[in-house]
Amino acid sequence: MPRLCLILFGSPGSGKGTQAKLLKESLGIAHISTGDMLRERVASGDEVGRSVASLMQAGELVPDATVNHLVEERIEQPDCANGFILDGYPRTVQQAKLLAELLVLRPVRTIVVHLVVDYNVIIARISGRRQCPACGSLYGVTSSAPKTPGVCDKDGVKLAVRDDDREEVVRERLRAYEQQTAPVLAFFKKSGIPCWDVPAADVPPAVIAKGIETLIRKERGEAA
Ligand code: AMP
């Protein structure tokens, strides 16, 4: 059976990262987050990191060539042999076209899942999010809140607002999403790739993940 390329699509804050982590476990495939990969490069201070830091801080997209290169290398890693989840990629039609070219050379079954959440819910969700500056753990206000408010459960470090989670930056990220990413969904639909809209506000993440897993197993002719 061809390996699975699950593209998790949705605006910033729609829960792509959470779903990717749950589905990675249940489907036994790799999780590729371009946002995480880029943040690692920024933290390491290497050449790629230095070139994208200010764009990321402003909530803008980094150049297609930079992310395309990261993804091209990443999907060759051994943990992608059974399949992989793309979280936050592709975000532009240019990236989607490169991905289509890469995948045409490999036996892959591509499925797009679009997590649909109202923007007002997203702004409230992201601007309440806090991160541990030491270990990177993310906390929400209502779901996955820390045991002691404002303090990381793992290492006791004071939590901070991630630079690109400030409300004005969130609005810029949503604007960039609307302008550049929405046409990507149209591209996938036109290419005949299965695209599923999944309502993702006010539903517990585990329930959403189970629903997606069931759809995928059915699509692949496996028992759910
Ligand atoms: P994320 O954590 O996926 O919201 O990504 C955080 C930031 O990383 C984005 O606001 C962009 O600056 C950058 N980024 C992540 N993925 C991409 C991508 N596929 N194309 C361009 N920029 C990206």
Short mmCIF file of N, CA, C and O and ligand atoms in Angstrom, two decimals, residues 11-13 16 33-36 38-39 52 55-64 67-68 71 87-92 95 129 162 164-165 169 173 176, ligand 1:
data_model
loop_
_atom_site.label_atom_id
_atom_site.label_comp_id
_atom_site.label_asym_id
_atom_site.label_seq_id
_atom_site.Cartn_x
_atom_site.Cartn_y
_atom_site.Cartn_z
N SER A 11 -6.06 27.38 9.46
CA SER A 11 -5.40 28.63 9.81
C SER A 11 -4.55 28.44 11.06
O SER A 11 -4.72 27.44 11.78
N PRO A 12 -3.64 29.39 11.36
CA PRO A 12 -2.90 29.31 12.61
C PRO A 12 -3.90 29.19 13.76
O PRO A 12 -4.95 29.85 13.74
N GLY A 13 -3.62 28.32 14.72
CA GLY A 13 -4.51 28.20 15.88
C GLY A 13 -5.70 27.30 15.65
O GLY A 13 -6.57 27.17 16.51
N LYS A 16 -3.84 22.36 14.31
CA LYS A 16 -3.08 21.44 13.45
C LYS A 16 -2.03 20.67 14.25
O LYS A 16 -1.89 19.46 14.09
N SER A 33 6.44 19.42 11.05
CA SER A 33 5.92 20.78 11.24
C SER A 33 6.97 21.77 10.76
O SER A 33 8.06 21.86 11.34
N THR A 34 6.66 22.49 9.68
CA THR A 34 7.65 23.45 9.16
C THR A 34 7.87 24.58 10.17
O THR A 34 8.98 25.07 10.32
N GLY A 35 6.81 24.97 10.91
CA GLY A 35 6.96 26.01 11.93
C GLY A 35 7.98 25.57 13.00
O GLY A 35 8.88 26.32 13.36
N ASP A 36 7.85 24.31 13.48
CA ASP A 36 8.79 23.79 14.49
C ASP A 36 10.21 23.72 13.91
O ASP A 36 11.17 24.09 14.58
N LEU A 38 11.50 25.50 11.56
CA LEU A 38 12.05 26.85 11.41
C LEU A 38 12.42 27.44 12.78
O LEU A 38 13.48 28.06 12.92
N ARG A 39 11.57 27.21 13.79
CA ARG A 39 11.89 27.73 15.13
C ARG A 39 13.18 27.10 15.66
O ARG A 39 13.98 27.78 16.29
N VAL A 52 15.50 33.90 8.51
CA VAL A 52 14.02 33.90 8.61
C VAL A 52 13.49 34.52 9.91
O VAL A 52 12.29 34.77 10.02
N LEU A 55 11.22 37.72 9.68
CA LEU A 55 9.95 37.45 8.98
C LEU A 55 9.00 36.71 9.91
O LEU A 55 7.81 37.03 10.01
N MET A 56 9.53 35.71 10.62
CA MET A 56 8.68 34.93 11.52
C MET A 56 8.16 35.78 12.66
O MET A 56 7.01 35.68 13.06
N GLN A 57 9.02 36.65 13.17
CA GLN A 57 8.59 37.51 14.28
C GLN A 57 7.46 38.43 13.85
O GLN A 57 6.59 38.76 14.64
N ALA A 58 7.45 38.81 12.57
CA ALA A 58 6.40 39.71 12.06
C ALA A 58 5.17 38.93 11.62
O ALA A 58 4.19 39.52 11.16
N GLY A 59 5.21 37.60 11.72
CA GLY A 59 4.05 36.79 11.32
C GLY A 59 3.95 36.60 9.82
O GLY A 59 2.92 36.17 9.31
N GLU A 60 5.03 36.93 9.09
CA GLU A 60 4.98 36.76 7.63
C GLU A 60 5.53 35.40 7.23
O GLU A 60 6.27 34.78 7.99
N LEU A 61 5.19 34.98 6.01
CA LEU A 61 5.70 33.70 5.54
C LEU A 61 7.16 33.82 5.15
O LEU A 61 7.58 34.86 4.65
N VAL A 62 7.93 32.77 5.35
CA VAL A 62 9.33 32.77 4.92
C VAL A 62 9.35 32.32 3.45
O VAL A 62 8.37 31.78 2.95
N PRO A 63 10.47 32.58 2.72
CA PRO A 63 10.47 32.26 1.28
C PRO A 63 10.19 30.79 0.98
O PRO A 63 10.62 29.90 1.72
N ASP A 64 9.46 30.56 -0.12
CA ASP A 64 9.10 29.19 -0.53
C ASP A 64 10.34 28.30 -0.63
O ASP A 64 10.32 27.15 -0.17
N VAL A 67 11.52 26.78 2.81
CA VAL A 67 10.71 25.68 3.38
C VAL A 67 10.70 24.46 2.46
O VAL A 67 10.75 23.33 2.93
N ASN A 68 10.65 24.71 1.15
CA ASN A 68 10.64 23.57 0.21
C ASN A 68 11.86 22.69 0.45
O ASN A 68 11.76 21.46 0.49
N VAL A 71 11.57 20.62 3.66
CA VAL A 71 10.61 19.50 3.55
C VAL A 71 11.18 18.40 2.65
O VAL A 71 11.07 17.21 2.97
N ASP A 87 2.27 19.48 8.64
CA ASP A 87 1.56 20.43 9.50
C ASP A 87 2.13 21.82 9.22
O ASP A 87 3.28 22.10 9.53
N GLY A 88 1.32 22.66 8.56
CA GLY A 88 1.80 24.01 8.25
C GLY A 88 2.51 24.10 6.91
O GLY A 88 3.14 25.10 6.60
N TYR A 89 2.41 23.06 6.10
CA TYR A 89 3.02 23.03 4.77
C TYR A 89 2.16 22.15 3.88
O TYR A 89 1.74 21.09 4.35
N PRO A 90 1.90 22.49 2.62
CA PRO A 90 2.28 23.72 1.94
C PRO A 90 1.35 24.88 2.31
O PRO A 90 0.18 24.67 2.60
N ARG A 91 1.91 26.08 2.26
CA ARG A 91 1.13 27.26 2.61
C ARG A 91 0.94 28.19 1.42
O ARG A 91 0.20 29.17 1.53
N THR A 92 1.61 27.94 0.30
CA THR A 92 1.41 28.75 -0.91
C THR A 92 1.25 27.79 -2.08
O THR A 92 1.65 26.62 -1.99
N GLN A 95 4.48 26.27 -3.12
CA GLN A 95 4.89 25.13 -2.28
C GLN A 95 4.08 23.88 -2.64
O GLN A 95 4.61 22.78 -2.69
N ARG A 129 -2.50 31.71 24.61
CA ARG A 129 -1.53 30.61 24.67
C ARG A 129 -0.22 31.07 25.33
O ARG A 129 0.20 32.21 25.15
N ARG A 162 4.53 33.56 23.25
CA ARG A 162 5.44 33.37 22.12
C ARG A 162 5.37 34.64 21.27
O ARG A 162 4.28 35.19 21.07
N ASP A 164 5.26 35.39 18.20
CA ASP A 164 4.28 35.50 17.12
C ASP A 164 2.86 35.12 17.56
O ASP A 164 1.98 34.96 16.75
N ASP A 165 2.63 35.01 18.89
CA ASP A 165 1.27 34.77 19.40
C ASP A 165 0.62 36.06 19.91
O ASP A 165 -0.51 36.03 20.41
N VAL A 169 0.06 40.23 15.94
CA VAL A 169 0.78 39.30 15.04
C VAL A 169 -0.16 38.18 14.59
O VAL A 169 -0.13 37.75 13.44
N ARG A 173 -0.95 36.99 10.89
CA ARG A 173 -0.82 35.60 10.43
C ARG A 173 -2.12 35.13 9.77
O ARG A 173 -2.09 34.41 8.77
N ALA A 176 -2.24 36.71 6.33
CA ALA A 176 -1.34 36.00 5.41
C ALA A 176 -1.95 34.66 5.01
O ALA A 176 -1.89 34.24 3.85
P1 AMP B 1 3.38 27.80 12.46
O1 AMP B 1 3.95 27.33 13.76
O2 AMP B 1 3.09 26.68 11.50
O3 AMP B 1 2.20 28.73 12.62
O4 AMP B 1 4.54 28.67 11.74
C1 AMP B 1 5.12 29.77 12.38
C2 AMP B 1 5.77 30.68 11.36
O5 AMP B 1 6.77 29.94 10.61
C3 AMP B 1 4.83 31.22 10.29
O6 AMP B 1 4.14 32.38 10.74
C4 AMP B 1 5.81 31.52 9.15
O7 AMP B 1 6.57 32.69 9.43
C5 AMP B 1 6.77 30.35 9.23
N1 AMP B 1 6.32 29.20 8.42
C6 AMP B 1 5.96 27.95 8.86
N2 AMP B 1 5.63 27.15 7.84
C7 AMP B 1 5.77 27.88 6.71
C8 AMP B 1 5.54 27.62 5.33
N3 AMP B 1 5.09 26.43 4.89
N4 AMP B 1 5.81 28.63 4.44
C9 AMP B 1 6.26 29.82 4.86
N5 AMP B 1 6.45 30.16 6.15
C10 AMP B 1 6.22 29.19 7.08
#
